[in-house]
């Protein structure tokens, strides 16, 4: 009996059916795996097409567009003003961006469990850079790695439930307290050194007067200090013991009865876990700290001012420290922030030129440099990466906050207590011989500033690399739009360079802790931007990539002695450097080969003046006609590229005319790795290309590949479109 006809108004449809249901002409419910594939037991074979269904002809004609796959829908970041609505709407094709399945944002941790990693994470950007270089150079150690590496997650060596209190004398505690302030300077700002010194003395000399709250905070601070010094196994053991005992006191005594000490202690636990490469555990604990802060009203600026005095100042500084850890973790893992500026009711007002901001009261804490750069981070994560879209108007708005931040930086550092010019000279005069370090703290703040610019502008750099040779796109855009796009793309590379330089100075020229999670993540994502920038043929500057990659590798190798993430990132950067070298050799050899014919036509051909006996023009014609079909046999070696060191005048034209244009990118990708390694960088391999635009032959190839602008798109919006001045990179 036929199925009753359903009214079209009530017919349920899905946006796209899986490939199996398309072939079987079955009704698909649009999920992964769909019900039909699950019923047939072929869940693994349930796949969806990478290319979206083109817009209907009627909708294209109604918008005045030609019948092609140019499509743009209004996005959440489009300006709503009348001026913008009347401006020219430009549609940009982003058909080379591929869709991914619903598990594309899930990575496995060290235990094999799936965890979520969003677009702003360095591991997500690593996948995007790998896709780009795989299209440009084929197989190499960098591109041959899996697209989604497992996320390293360390584990605690001592369980906190049964640990006993470690024994630490006063001299050791004071020395380790100095390491604590070196480690957290510019990041955590709970209390001043004199306060901690007084607490340490009472804590050691009067154990019967200890409270659970203060004891937990002191143990956790000492754990971070031992972790930062890390001069041997003893420091590592004491760090684990202090951390486990401080965590025990926190969980057993402070969690069920939230207080300011609860917020401070859990934030210290979070920071220790970040430095120990336990990012997922740190993210969970930070959520606990955020909820405790909300419970106590610490997020409300007016409430903290009402408390006044030391209590109100401690509450405000705890909220600031919570914001710093929260936004750093959110940016590193690509996850939503746990805190927001909106709930604080703080107006971003300009600072007045006054010395009153040096260690101010509760009201002045809103002018902290780190606190304000966190507001910029939040806008980038919420308005750009959460929406998977960016426009020039939004970029200008955020960059305006950057400019205001830089203008007020000297006075804002006074609020954080890291702008005393004679602090190091008076170092020994401070109580206990330690104080906050201005140089270390200001370096961390400056690195956070450059890190935020990299996060904001790397979508522009990615877009320009993918469309460097798109002549149709370039012709359709106005010069002002292209200049603005190029400015933000160049800003990404410039900020990556500055961030690496500051990190290098911080690590090798200052007295710094052995572990610093913010530096590791910032340097790694900056190195990835440099590798991607090397493929940008439309750039206005010749970036010196190799020396900067060497600096980044040196930083990561140094920190990798105690940080598994830094050690792994250093190896990835080494592979990135090799991939860039392969691309460089191919590009230079292409330029040399194309220039050879022009040189011989102007200055003559030495080979033609010494033709051997039996030489005939037909043989030359035959050779030229067969070059396009020539390929390298598997048992023959590839000709080495012509470089200044290997240049030979007698064989120059002989080598430049060898038939080496037959290898396609696919053939290169299919070559075995031992063959690639035994023949250097494969710099001699050329591609068939027309003479007039041969220089862009390589880039034209990988621009046609499926490279994501935002590396991992969501299942509801698998593709992206770019918009400038009303043009938005947004879900299709």
mmCIF file of C-alpha atoms in Angstrom, residues 16 22 46 52 146 164 185 187 235 303 333 444 483 502 509 516 526 533 543 591 596 613 675 682 684 707:
data_model
loop_
_atom_site.group_PDB
_atom_site.id
_atom_site.type_symbol
_atom_site.label_atom_id
_atom_site.label_comp_id
_atom_site.label_asym_id
_atom_site.label_seq_id
_atom_site.Cartn_x
_atom_site.Cartn_y
_atom_site.Cartn_z
ATOM 1 C CA UNK A 16 22.033 17.305 3.364
ATOM 2 C CA UNK A 22 21.774 9.327 -1.772
ATOM 3 C CA UNK A 46 28.246 7.053 6.772
ATOM 4 C CA UNK A 52 27.504 22.099 -0.116
ATOM 5 C CA UNK A 146 48.169 12.853 11.678
ATOM 6 C CA UNK A 164 50.973 14.142 54.679
ATOM 7 C CA UNK A 185 54.513 38.121 38.165
ATOM 8 C CA UNK A 187 49.683 36.822 35.894
ATOM 9 C CA UNK A 235 62.314 20.381 44.264
ATOM 10 C CA UNK A 303 30.301 45.117 45.731
ATOM 11 C CA UNK A 333 42.027 25.323 24.418
ATOM 12 C CA UNK A 444 54.588 38.712 30.352
ATOM 13 C CA UNK A 483 45.184 47.301 1.652
ATOM 14 C CA UNK A 502 60.327 39.204 23.808
ATOM 15 C CA UNK A 509 68.411 37.199 29.449
ATOM 16 C CA UNK A 516 55.990 29.313 32.059
ATOM 17 C CA UNK A 526 53.720 32.533 16.606
ATOM 18 C CA UNK A 533 53.509 33.554 6.185
ATOM 19 C CA UNK A 543 59.945 38.105 6.331
ATOM 20 C CA UNK A 591 62.216 30.985 -10.749
ATOM 21 C CA UNK A 596 66.769 30.604 -18.106
ATOM 22 C CA UNK A 613 78.460 15.791 -34.548
ATOM 23 C CA UNK A 675 63.191 8.307 -1.587
ATOM 24 C CA UNK A 682 63.142 17.674 -4.049
ATOM 25 C CA UNK A 684 64.416 20.314 -8.674
ATOM 26 C CA UNK A 707 42.163 24.297 3.114
#
